[in-house]
């Protein structure tokens, strides 16, 4: 356990900060202050509908704009924030801000758009979570169906009964639920049948293996099988990490309607979203 913690903290404190052994409490207040001081920024990555040939929504992806270290990736600080519990405050911020931002886009005439927000396991265990989701929607004046919450397989199976109860409550509110990074966890396929899931996101590792140099028949077969399974279960499928037009074309042939990836756009600041929508 100590080893795991040490590694994530080392990764986090690159460069000059390595010199100081920053205590856990300091780190915690540091991350906590980041929210208060408005250093957390949300980038938005389009999700594109191949069927309608238009952007159908955006995934909200957080970055930390650190005054000394510049932009820090969520892959570096989210695991630390989860360990410390600060993720609940960060997550609440993303939830409220993403809903507010989406309502603004709706008001500008793009009222078909959805927003996807990543939810960590710690947040799902938090007893306030349902209340926060409700409050975020009400504060923004947003219809619940436009909010998509992304959960990973690992989160869902860590505490199946509890997760299932919360997922049912979220569904009762009217929000949509996605499985993120599908295929990387250890969940049994039967869970997909039993959980109230609306959307499944095929992990980018499978997509990036499509039509690459290292591409093989197995990767193609897996992606095809997941898409077919989703069609049978009436679950929308989103392919993540689509980088080339060739991958996009193959996914279209397989009947995958939604894609997300650099082939459409990298995550951008909210100010740049208007350009993407008009393009
Ligand atoms: P994720 O939810 O699976 O998000 C997709 C990640 O893939 C994003 O990385 C995105 O920038 C990247 N990506 C998208 N298209 C492509 C592509 O075509 N090629 C490649 N190579 N990458 C692509 P990002 O923004 O660095 O986020 C990393 C992870 O951090 C997310 O993975 C998510 O698990 C977590 N995360 C981000 N924002 C939040 C948040 O607000 N809350 C929580 N709990 N986790 C978050
Ligand atoms: Mg996600
Ligand atoms: Mg993902
Ligand atoms: Mg992920």
Coordinates of N, CA, C and O and ligand atoms in Angstrom, one line a residue, residues 75 118 152 180-181 203 240, ligand 4:
X75 N -4.8 12.0 -15.6 CA -4.2 10.7 -15.3 C -3.2 10.8 -14.2 O -2.9 9.9 -13.5
X118 N -17.4 12.1 -16.2 CA -16.8 10.9 -15.5 C -17.0 10.9 -14.0 O -16.9 11.9 -13.4
X152 N -16.8 3.2 -14.7 CA -16.0 2.1 -15.2 C -16.6 0.8 -14.7 O -17.3 0.7 -13.7
X180 N -17.6 3.2 -19.1 CA -16.4 3.7 -19.7 C -15.4 2.7 -19.8 O -15.3 1.7 -19.0
X181 N -14.5 2.8 -20.8 CA -13.3 1.9 -20.9 C -13.7 0.4 -21.0 O -13.0 -0.4 -20.4
X203 N -13.2 0.6 -25.1 CA -12.0 1.3 -24.8 C -11.1 1.5 -26.0 O -11.0 0.7 -26.9
X240 N -14.2 4.8 -28.5 CA -13.3 5.8 -28.0 C -11.9 5.7 -28.7 O -11.5 4.6 -29.1
Ligands
LIG4 MG1 -10.7 6.1 -18.2

